[in-house]
Coordinates of C-alpha atoms in Angstrom, one line a residue:
X167 CA 0.5 -57.0 36.7
X168 CA -0.5 -60.4 35.5
X169 CA 2.9 -60.9 33.9
X170 CA 4.6 -60.0 37.1
X171 CA 2.5 -62.4 39.1
X172 CA 3.2 -65.2 36.7
X173 CA 6.9 -64.5 36.9
X174 CA 6.8 -64.7 40.6
X175 CA 5.0 -68.0 40.5
X176 CA 7.8 -69.4 38.3
X177 CA 10.5 -68.6 40.8
X178 CA 11.7 -72.0 42.1
X179 CA 12.4 -70.9 45.7
X180 CA 10.9 -73.6 47.9
X181 CA 11.9 -76.6 45.7
X182 CA 15.5 -75.6 45.9
X183 CA 15.4 -75.6 49.7
X184 CA 13.8 -79.0 49.8
X185 CA 16.5 -80.4 47.6
X186 CA 19.2 -78.9 49.8
X187 CA 17.5 -80.6 52.8
X188 CA 17.7 -83.9 51.0
X189 CA 21.5 -83.6 50.6
X190 CA 22.1 -85.2 54.0
X191 CA 21.8 -88.7 52.4
X192 CA 25.2 -89.2 50.7
X193 CA 26.8 -90.9 53.7
X194 CA 24.0 -93.6 53.5
X195 CA 24.6 -94.2 49.8
X196 CA 28.3 -94.7 50.4
X197 CA 27.6 -97.6 52.8
X198 CA 28.2 -101.1 51.5
X199 CA 25.1 -102.1 53.4
X200 CA 22.8 -99.5 51.9
X201 CA 20.9 -102.1 49.9
X202 CA 20.6 -104.9 52.4
X203 CA 17.3 -106.7 52.1
X204 CA 15.4 -109.2 54.2
X205 CA 14.7 -112.6 52.6
X206 CA 12.1 -114.8 54.3
X207 CA 12.5 -118.5 54.1
X208 CA 10.2 -120.6 51.9
X209 CA 7.3 -122.5 53.4
X210 CA 9.2 -125.8 53.5
X211 CA 12.1 -124.2 55.3
X212 CA 10.0 -122.8 58.1
X213 CA 8.9 -124.6 61.3
X214 CA 5.2 -125.1 61.3
X215 CA 2.7 -126.2 63.9
X216 CA 4.9 -125.1 66.8
X217 CA 2.9 -124.4 70.0
X218 CA 4.5 -121.1 70.9
X219 CA 4.0 -119.8 74.4
X220 CA 1.2 -117.3 75.1
X221 CA 3.1 -115.6 78.0
X222 CA 3.0 -111.8 78.0
X223 CA 6.6 -111.5 79.4
X224 CA 8.7 -109.2 77.3
X225 CA 11.4 -111.7 76.3
X226 CA 12.7 -113.3 73.1
X227 CA 11.3 -116.8 73.9
X228 CA 13.6 -118.2 71.3
X229 CA 17.3 -119.1 71.2
X230 CA 19.3 -120.4 68.2
X231 CA 22.7 -121.8 67.5
X232 CA 24.1 -123.6 64.4
X233 CA 22.6 -126.9 65.4
X234 CA 19.4 -126.3 67.3
X235 CA 16.5 -123.9 67.6
X236 CA 14.9 -123.7 71.1
X237 CA 11.5 -122.1 71.7
X238 CA 9.4 -121.7 74.8
X239 CA 6.1 -123.6 74.4
X240 CA 2.8 -124.1 76.1
X241 CA 2.8 -126.8 78.7
X242 CA 0.2 -127.9 81.2
X243 CA 1.3 -128.3 84.8
X244 CA 4.7 -126.5 84.6
X245 CA 7.1 -124.9 82.1
X246 CA 8.7 -126.4 79.1
X247 CA 10.5 -125.5 75.8
X248 CA 11.2 -127.3 72.6
X249 CA 14.7 -128.1 71.1
X250 CA 14.4 -128.7 67.4
X251 CA 17.3 -129.7 65.2
X252 CA 17.9 -126.8 62.8
X253 CA 17.4 -128.8 59.7
X254 CA 14.2 -130.4 60.8
X255 CA 11.9 -128.0 59.1
X256 CA 8.3 -128.4 58.1
X257 CA 5.4 -129.4 60.2
X258 CA 6.2 -130.4 63.8
X259 CA 4.9 -133.6 65.3
X260 CA 2.2 -132.8 67.9
X261 CA 3.8 -135.3 70.2
X262 CA 7.3 -133.9 69.8
X263 CA 9.3 -134.4 73.0
X264 CA 9.8 -131.3 75.3
X265 CA 12.5 -130.2 77.7
X266 CA 10.4 -130.0 80.9
X267 CA 11.3 -129.9 84.6
X268 CA 10.3 -126.4 85.8
X269 CA 7.3 -126.1 88.1
X270 CA 6.4 -122.8 86.6
X271 CA 6.3 -121.1 83.2
X272 CA 9.7 -120.8 81.5
X273 CA 10.5 -117.1 81.0
X274 CA 13.9 -117.1 79.3
X275 CA 16.3 -119.5 77.5
X276 CA 19.9 -118.9 76.3
X277 CA 22.3 -121.3 74.6
X278 CA 25.9 -121.5 76.0
X279 CA 28.0 -119.5 73.4
X280 CA 30.9 -122.0 73.9
X281 CA 28.9 -125.2 74.0
X282 CA 26.2 -125.8 71.4
X283 CA 24.7 -128.7 73.4
X284 CA 24.1 -126.8 76.7
X285 CA 21.3 -124.4 77.4
X286 CA 20.1 -122.4 80.4
X287 CA 16.5 -121.7 81.3
X288 CA 14.8 -119.7 84.0
X289 CA 11.3 -119.9 85.3
X290 CA 8.5 -118.5 87.5
X291 CA 9.5 -121.3 90.1
X292 CA 12.5 -119.0 91.0
X293 CA 15.1 -121.5 89.7
X294 CA 17.6 -121.6 86.8
X295 CA 18.3 -125.0 85.2
X296 CA 21.2 -126.0 83.0
X297 CA 20.4 -128.7 80.5
X298 CA 22.7 -131.0 78.4
X299 CA 20.9 -131.6 75.1
X300 CA 21.8 -135.0 73.6
X301 CA 23.2 -135.2 70.1
X302 CA 20.7 -137.8 69.0
X303 CA 17.0 -137.2 68.6
X304 CA 14.9 -137.0 71.8
X305 CA 12.7 -140.1 72.0
X306 CA 10.8 -138.8 75.1
X307 CA 10.6 -135.7 77.3
X308 CA 13.9 -134.6 78.8
X309 CA 13.4 -134.1 82.5
X310 CA 16.9 -134.6 83.9
X311 CA 18.9 -131.4 84.2
X312 CA 22.6 -131.1 84.8
X313 CA 22.5 -128.3 87.3
X314 CA 19.9 -126.4 89.3
X315 CA 20.7 -122.9 90.6
X316 CA 18.6 -121.9 93.6
X317 CA 19.1 -118.5 95.1
X318 CA 16.3 -116.1 94.0
X319 CA 13.4 -115.4 96.3
X320 CA 11.0 -114.7 93.4
X321 CA 10.6 -115.7 89.8
X322 CA 13.6 -115.3 87.5
X323 CA 13.0 -113.3 84.4
X324 CA 16.4 -113.1 82.6
X325 CA 19.5 -115.2 82.1
X326 CA 22.7 -114.2 80.2
X327 CA 26.0 -116.0 79.6
X328 CA 29.2 -114.1 80.0
X329 CA 30.6 -113.3 76.5
X330 CA 34.2 -114.3 77.0
X331 CA 34.5 -116.4 80.2
X332 CA 33.4 -120.0 80.4
X333 CA 30.8 -121.3 82.8
X334 CA 29.8 -117.8 84.1
X335 CA 26.0 -117.2 84.1
X336 CA 24.0 -114.1 85.2
X337 CA 20.4 -114.2 86.3
X338 CA 18.0 -111.4 87.1
X339 CA 14.9 -112.0 89.3
X340 CA 11.8 -110.2 90.5
X341 CA 13.5 -109.9 93.9
X342 CA 15.4 -107.0 92.3
X343 CA 18.7 -108.9 92.4
X344 CA 21.3 -109.9 89.8
X345 CA 23.2 -113.1 90.7
X346 CA 26.5 -114.2 89.2
X347 CA 26.9 -118.0 89.1
X348 CA 30.0 -120.1 88.6
X349 CA 29.0 -123.4 86.9
X350 CA 32.5 -124.9 87.1
X351 CA 31.6 -126.9 90.2
X352 CA 30.8 -130.5 90.8
X353 CA 27.5 -129.9 92.7
X354 CA 24.3 -130.6 90.8
X355 CA 22.4 -128.1 93.0
X356 CA 24.1 -124.7 93.5
X357 CA 22.5 -122.7 96.3
X358 CA 25.0 -119.8 96.6
X359 CA 26.0 -117.5 93.8
X360 CA 29.6 -116.0 93.7
X361 CA 28.1 -112.5 93.7
X362 CA 24.7 -110.9 94.4
X363 CA 24.1 -107.4 93.0
X364 CA 21.5 -105.5 95.0
X365 CA 21.6 -102.0 93.7
X366 CA 18.3 -102.0 91.8
X367 CA 15.1 -100.6 93.3
X368 CA 12.6 -102.4 91.0
X369 CA 12.3 -105.2 88.4
X370 CA 15.3 -105.6 86.1
X371 CA 14.1 -105.4 82.4
X372 CA 17.3 -106.2 80.5
X373 CA 21.0 -106.9 80.8
X374 CA 23.9 -106.4 78.3
X375 CA 27.7 -106.8 78.3
X376 CA 30.4 -105.0 76.6
X377 CA 32.8 -106.9 74.2
X378 CA 35.1 -108.3 76.9
X379 CA 32.5 -108.6 79.6
X380 CA 34.1 -106.2 82.0
X381 CA 31.0 -104.0 82.1
X382 CA 27.3 -104.7 82.4
X383 CA 24.4 -102.4 81.6
X384 CA 20.9 -102.9 83.0
X385 CA 17.5 -101.2 82.6
X386 CA 15.1 -101.2 85.5
X387 CA 11.4 -100.3 86.1
X388 CA 12.6 -97.4 88.1
X389 CA 13.4 -95.8 84.7
X390 CA 17.2 -95.8 85.3
X391 CA 20.0 -97.1 83.1
X392 CA 23.0 -98.4 85.1
X393 CA 26.5 -99.4 84.1
X394 CA 27.9 -101.8 86.6
X395 CA 31.1 -103.6 87.4
X396 CA 29.7 -107.2 87.3
X397 CA 32.4 -108.6 89.6
X398 CA 32.1 -105.9 92.4
X399 CA 28.5 -105.1 91.9
X400 CA 29.1 -101.3 92.1
X401 CA 27.3 -98.8 90.0
X402 CA 29.8 -96.9 87.8
X403 CA 27.4 -94.7 85.8
X404 CA 23.7 -94.0 86.1
X405 CA 21.2 -92.3 83.8
X406 CA 17.8 -91.0 85.0
X407 CA 16.7 -89.0 82.0
X408 CA 13.1 -88.0 82.5
X409 CA 12.3 -87.7 78.8
X410 CA 13.0 -91.4 78.2
X411 CA 11.6 -94.5 79.9
X412 CA 14.1 -97.2 78.9
X413 CA 13.0 -100.8 78.5
X414 CA 16.0 -102.5 76.7
X415 CA 19.6 -101.5 76.7
X416 CA 22.5 -102.7 74.5
X417 CA 26.3 -102.1 74.4
X418 CA 27.4 -101.2 70.9
X419 CA 30.5 -103.2 70.6
X420 CA 33.8 -101.2 70.9
X421 CA 32.2 -97.8 70.1
X422 CA 31.9 -97.0 73.8
X423 CA 28.2 -96.2 73.3
X424 CA 24.9 -97.5 74.7
X425 CA 21.6 -97.8 72.9
X426 CA 18.3 -98.0 74.8
X427 CA 14.8 -98.5 73.5
X428 CA 11.7 -97.5 75.3
X429 CA 9.0 -94.7 75.3
X430 CA 9.1 -91.0 75.4
X431 CA 7.1 -88.8 77.7
X432 CA 4.4 -88.7 75.0
X433 CA 4.3 -92.6 74.9
X434 CA 6.0 -92.8 71.5
X435 CA 8.3 -95.6 71.0
X436 CA 11.8 -94.3 70.7
X437 CA 15.5 -95.3 70.8
X438 CA 18.2 -93.2 72.5
X439 CA 22.0 -93.3 72.0
X440 CA 24.2 -92.6 75.0
X441 CA 27.9 -92.0 75.6
X442 CA 29.2 -94.8 77.8
X443 CA 31.3 -92.4 79.9
X444 CA 28.5 -89.8 80.3
X445 CA 24.9 -90.8 80.9
X446 CA 23.6 -87.4 81.9
X447 CA 22.4 -86.3 78.5
X448 CA 21.8 -88.6 75.5
X449 CA 23.8 -88.1 72.3
X450 CA 20.7 -88.5 70.1
X451 CA 17.1 -89.7 70.5
X452 CA 14.7 -90.7 67.7
X453 CA 10.9 -91.3 68.0
X454 CA 9.8 -94.2 65.8
X455 CA 6.0 -94.6 66.1
X456 CA 3.1 -94.7 68.5
X457 CA 2.8 -98.5 68.9
X458 CA 2.9 -100.1 72.3
X459 CA 5.0 -103.2 71.7
X460 CA 8.5 -103.5 73.2
X461 CA 11.4 -102.8 70.9
X462 CA 14.2 -105.4 70.8
X463 CA 17.6 -104.0 69.7
X464 CA 20.3 -106.2 68.1
X465 CA 23.7 -105.0 67.1
X466 CA 26.2 -106.5 64.7
X467 CA 29.7 -105.2 65.7
X468 CA 31.2 -106.7 62.5
X469 CA 29.1 -104.6 60.2
X470 CA 28.1 -101.8 62.6
X471 CA 24.5 -102.4 61.8
X472 CA 21.7 -102.0 64.3
X473 CA 18.4 -103.9 64.0
X474 CA 15.2 -102.8 65.8
X475 CA 12.5 -105.4 66.1
X476 CA 9.2 -104.5 67.6
X477 CA 7.1 -107.0 69.5
X478 CA 3.7 -107.2 67.8
X479 CA 5.1 -105.7 64.6
X480 CA 6.0 -107.4 61.3
X481 CA 8.7 -105.0 60.5
X482 CA 12.5 -105.0 61.1
X483 CA 14.2 -101.6 60.9
X484 CA 18.0 -101.4 60.4
X485 CA 20.5 -98.6 60.8
X486 CA 24.2 -98.0 60.3
X487 CA 25.9 -96.9 63.5
X488 CA 28.7 -94.3 63.1
X489 CA 31.3 -93.1 65.6
X490 CA 30.7 -89.5 64.5
X491 CA 27.6 -87.5 63.8
X492 CA 25.1 -88.4 62.7
X493 CA 25.5 -91.5 64.9
X494 CA 22.5 -93.4 63.5
X495 CA 21.9 -93.5 59.8
X496 CA 18.6 -95.1 58.7
X497 CA 19.0 -97.7 56.0
X498 CA 15.7 -99.2 55.3
X499 CA 13.3 -101.8 56.8
X500 CA 12.0 -105.3 56.2
X501 CA 8.2 -105.3 56.1
X502 CA 5.9 -108.2 56.7
X503 CA 2.2 -108.7 57.5
X504 CA 3.0 -111.4 60.1
X505 CA 3.6 -109.9 63.6
X506 CA 6.3 -111.5 65.8
X507 CA 5.8 -112.3 69.4
X508 CA 9.4 -113.2 70.0
X509 CA 12.6 -113.3 68.0
X510 CA 15.8 -115.4 67.8
X511 CA 19.1 -114.7 66.1
X512 CA 21.7 -117.0 64.6
X513 CA 25.3 -116.5 65.7
X514 CA 27.6 -115.3 63.0
X515 CA 29.4 -118.6 62.7
X516 CA 26.1 -120.2 61.6
X517 CA 25.3 -118.0 58.6
X518 CA 25.4 -118.9 55.0
X519 CA 28.4 -116.9 53.7
X520 CA 27.9 -118.2 50.1
X521 CA 24.7 -116.2 49.8
X522 CA 26.2 -113.0 51.4
X523 CA 24.0 -113.5 54.5
X524 CA 25.1 -111.1 57.3
X525 CA 22.3 -111.7 59.9
X526 CA 19.4 -114.1 60.4
X527 CA 16.3 -113.7 62.5
X528 CA 13.8 -116.4 63.6
X529 CA 10.4 -114.8 64.0
X530 CA 7.9 -116.4 66.3
X531 CA 4.5 -115.9 64.6
X532 CA 1.8 -117.1 67.1
X533 CA -1.1 -116.4 64.8
X534 CA 0.1 -119.1 62.5
X535 CA 2.1 -121.3 65.0
X536 CA 5.1 -120.7 62.8
X537 CA 8.8 -120.0 63.1
X538 CA 10.0 -118.1 60.1
X539 CA 13.7 -117.5 59.3
X540 CA 14.5 -114.1 57.8
X541 CA 17.9 -113.7 56.3
X542 CA 19.5 -110.3 55.8
X543 CA 21.3 -110.4 52.5
X544 CA 23.9 -108.0 51.0
X545 CA 23.3 -108.1 47.2
X546 CA 26.5 -109.1 45.4
X547 CA 27.0 -110.4 41.9
X548 CA 30.2 -112.4 42.6
X549 CA 29.8 -115.8 44.2
X550 CA 33.2 -115.6 45.8
X551 CA 33.8 -115.2 49.6
X552 CA 33.3 -111.5 50.4
X553 CA 36.1 -110.5 52.8
X554 CA 34.9 -107.0 53.4
X555 CA 31.5 -108.0 54.8
X556 CA 32.9 -110.9 56.9
X557 CA 35.7 -109.6 59.1
X558 CA 37.1 -111.9 61.8
X559 CA 34.3 -112.5 64.4
X560 CA 33.9 -113.9 67.8
X561 CA 34.2 -117.7 67.8
X562 CA 32.9 -120.5 70.0
X563 CA 35.9 -120.7 72.2
X564 CA 36.2 -118.9 75.6
X565 CA 39.1 -116.6 76.2
X566 CA 39.0 -117.0 80.0
X567 CA 38.2 -119.6 82.5
X568 CA 35.7 -118.9 85.2
X569 CA 38.4 -118.5 87.9
X570 CA 40.5 -116.2 85.7
X571 CA 37.5 -113.8 85.2
X572 CA 36.5 -113.9 88.8
X573 CA 40.1 -113.0 89.8
X574 CA 39.9 -109.8 87.8
X575 CA 41.3 -110.7 84.3
X576 CA 39.7 -109.4 81.1
X577 CA 40.3 -110.6 77.6
X578 CA 38.7 -109.9 74.3
X579 CA 36.9 -112.7 72.4
X580 CA 38.9 -115.1 70.3
X581 CA 38.3 -114.1 66.7
X582 CA 37.9 -116.6 63.9
X583 CA 37.4 -116.3 60.1
X584 CA 34.1 -117.3 58.4
X585 CA 35.9 -118.1 55.1
X586 CA 34.9 -121.6 53.9
X587 CA 37.6 -124.2 54.3
X588 CA 39.1 -122.5 57.3
X589 CA 39.7 -124.5 60.5
X590 CA 36.8 -125.5 62.6
X591 CA 35.4 -122.6 64.6
X592 CA 34.8 -124.7 67.7
X593 CA 37.3 -127.5 68.4
X594 CA 35.7 -128.3 71.8
X595 CA 32.2 -129.3 70.7
X596 CA 31.4 -132.4 68.8
X597 CA 30.2 -132.2 65.2
X598 CA 26.5 -131.9 64.6
X599 CA 24.1 -134.7 64.0
X600 CA 23.4 -135.4 60.4
X601 CA 20.5 -133.3 59.1
X602 CA 17.0 -134.7 59.3
X603 CA 15.4 -132.9 56.4
X604 CA 16.5 -132.6 52.8
X605 CA 19.9 -131.0 52.5
X606 CA 19.0 -129.4 49.1
X607 CA 15.7 -128.0 50.3
X608 CA 17.3 -126.5 53.4
X609 CA 20.5 -125.2 51.8
X610 CA 19.7 -121.6 52.9
X611 CA 19.8 -122.8 56.6
X612 CA 23.2 -124.6 56.5
X613 CA 25.5 -123.4 59.3
X614 CA 28.6 -123.3 57.1
X615 CA 29.6 -123.8 53.5
X616 CA 28.3 -127.0 51.8
X617 CA 31.8 -128.5 51.2
X618 CA 32.7 -128.3 54.9
X619 CA 29.3 -129.6 56.0
X620 CA 29.6 -132.6 53.6
X621 CA 33.0 -133.4 55.0
X622 CA 31.7 -133.2 58.6
X623 CA 28.7 -135.4 57.7
X624 CA 31.1 -138.0 56.3
X625 CA 33.1 -138.0 59.5
X626 CA 36.2 -136.3 57.9
X627 CA 37.6 -132.9 58.7
X628 CA 36.9 -130.1 56.2
X629 CA 39.3 -130.2 53.2
X630 CA 42.2 -127.8 53.0
X631 CA 42.5 -125.2 50.3
X632 CA 44.8 -127.5 48.3
X633 CA 42.3 -130.3 48.5
X634 CA 39.6 -127.9 47.3
X635 CA 41.4 -127.8 43.9
X636 CA 40.7 -131.5 43.3
X637 CA 39.2 -132.4 39.9
X638 CA 35.5 -132.5 39.4
X639 CA 35.3 -136.3 39.3
X640 CA 36.6 -136.4 42.9
X641 CA 33.8 -134.2 44.1
X642 CA 31.3 -136.4 42.2
X643 CA 32.9 -139.4 43.9
X644 CA 32.4 -137.8 47.3
X645 CA 28.8 -137.1 46.3
X646 CA 28.3 -140.7 45.4
X647 CA 29.6 -141.7 48.8
X648 CA 27.0 -139.5 50.5
X649 CA 24.3 -141.0 48.2
X650 CA 24.6 -144.3 50.0
X651 CA 23.1 -142.5 53.0
X652 CA 19.4 -141.6 53.0
X653 CA 19.3 -137.8 52.8
X654 CA 22.6 -137.4 54.6
X655 CA 22.1 -139.8 57.5
X656 CA 22.6 -143.5 57.9
X657 CA 19.4 -145.6 57.9
X658 CA 20.9 -147.9 60.5
X659 CA 21.4 -145.1 62.9
X660 CA 17.9 -143.6 62.4
X661 CA 14.9 -145.2 64.2
X662 CA 12.0 -146.3 62.0
X663 CA 9.1 -143.9 61.7
X664 CA 6.5 -144.3 64.5
X665 CA 3.8 -141.8 63.3
X666 CA 2.1 -141.1 60.0
X667 CA 3.8 -137.7 59.9
X668 CA 7.3 -139.2 60.3
X669 CA 6.4 -141.7 57.6
X670 CA 5.4 -139.0 55.2
X671 CA 8.6 -137.0 55.9
X672 CA 10.6 -140.1 55.2
X673 CA 8.7 -140.6 52.0
X674 CA 9.3 -137.1 50.8
X675 CA 13.0 -137.3 51.6
X676 CA 13.4 -140.5 49.7
X677 CA 11.6 -138.9 46.7
X678 CA 13.9 -136.0 46.8
X679 CA 16.9 -138.3 47.0
X680 CA 15.7 -140.2 44.0
X681 CA 15.3 -137.0 42.0
X682 CA 18.8 -135.9 43.0
X683 CA 20.3 -139.3 41.9
X684 CA 18.4 -139.0 38.6
X685 CA 20.0 -135.6 38.0
X686 CA 23.4 -137.0 38.8
X687 CA 22.8 -139.9 36.4
X688 CA 21.8 -137.5 33.6
X689 CA 25.0 -135.4 34.2
X690 CA 27.1 -138.6 34.0
X691 CA 25.5 -139.6 30.7
X692 CA 26.2 -136.1 29.2
X693 CA 29.9 -136.4 30.4
X694 CA 30.1 -139.9 28.8
X695 CA 28.8 -138.6 25.5
X696 CA 31.3 -135.7 25.6
X697 CA 34.2 -138.1 26.2
X698 CA 33.1 -140.3 23.3
X699 CA 33.1 -137.2 21.0
X700 CA 36.5 -136.2 22.2
X701 CA 37.9 -139.7 21.6
X702 CA 36.3 -139.7 18.1
X703 CA 37.9 -136.4 17.3
X704 CA 41.3 -137.5 18.5
X705 CA 41.1 -140.6 16.3
X706 CA 40.1 -138.6 13.3
X707 CA 42.9 -136.0 13.9
X708 CA 45.5 -138.8 14.4
X709 CA 44.3 -140.6 11.1
X710 CA 44.7 -137.3 9.2
X711 CA 48.3 -136.9 10.5

């Protein structure tokens, strides 16, 4: 009997079943983004001593473009936000100028996707303001706005730019209304929107557009998800699924799917995937955890990757989205001990393609008064441009005018290539100001490849592919031309330091410039010795002949 019992114990029944259950992973391993990892920026490439807002509003509180990072800040007697040049990393001056003009707290800020020097802000004072950010450094607080939009009866919680049409802005207020504004007017104060959407029964929590901007999805406190025609204001589809209380909603590119994040009936945080044409029953739903913070979804249509960022968490989960089942494939997550209050994302045209960066977050860490960039990297051994992970993406040029879109036209975004040396992505905006911190220390934050950035800084257009084949001495000559500038900007154009902090920053930049020049001098000495040896060898060989 003992032998029979021992033989039954040796039968590998349950382990075989568990191995079979694990066989649903192969589609993840075949993904080229299976091993994407998050890389936080070093301390010197973060933004320190930033007075981040303490508002409890569930918004990002941060907006980023290839030139600036804007963050909502604490301000006595009204609302304000900071606009920091992207390369001005390190500790922020306590007297750094603010953009202030609202009479109440600022609740949301968004950069114009087609103009990197224009930003919209909304506030508790029930107004929306459009600001022109100067290309030079702010010497004092910016209080003069370009336009003011007055129409909401209560505070305005959300603003969104149209993804393809120029000068079209959407705002959602606590008066349960979504207003469509045409900024292509001469009036500085606009009091009447071109359209008011009044189908919501409670506070609007989020807005999202499909790829060409012909559809808009919203979530509301009445627990309903609506798909609207933004020009007519009519509700096309509506979901009132009782098992899911939606907070944020997002169109998933051209997949004709919606993703919403919120809580289940058991108060677990969850995300739900919907068919855009049928919102009666979700395609799939997944519970994540039991925390209480809002989940912010971000979707990259170029890589079909979905990022889930939790407010109050330190983690960033990311998934692969598939058109077929299983629709959501979990990849992995970036883990950190620093919880984020808000989050900003860099547009694709501002990524560092030389390091295979496919996404970049800017975490607002209130416990440390810190803004920490986190880059999502695809590990590749080759240093060449990776065409498969950088397909043509939406550029910074609108495909429609405001009047064309209002008249009923729809067009997809104008696509551009991220390959270094290609033509400028945005021919309408001016080139950026020269960087304010060390170009070597902040190489991971450059908006494009170093050669193109060097050409723009020197006032020349980026070199063509044929010019990129110039000999090495020509590149060194261009490097010497830049060395006459102090860390990439002309001293005559830069005002002298006024505070001790600015003086220290100038000192550290000069020290780094000296170190770089010494390395260049050492390289030249080595080249000179090599040339002397080659000349000597040539003379000896000619003498033997």
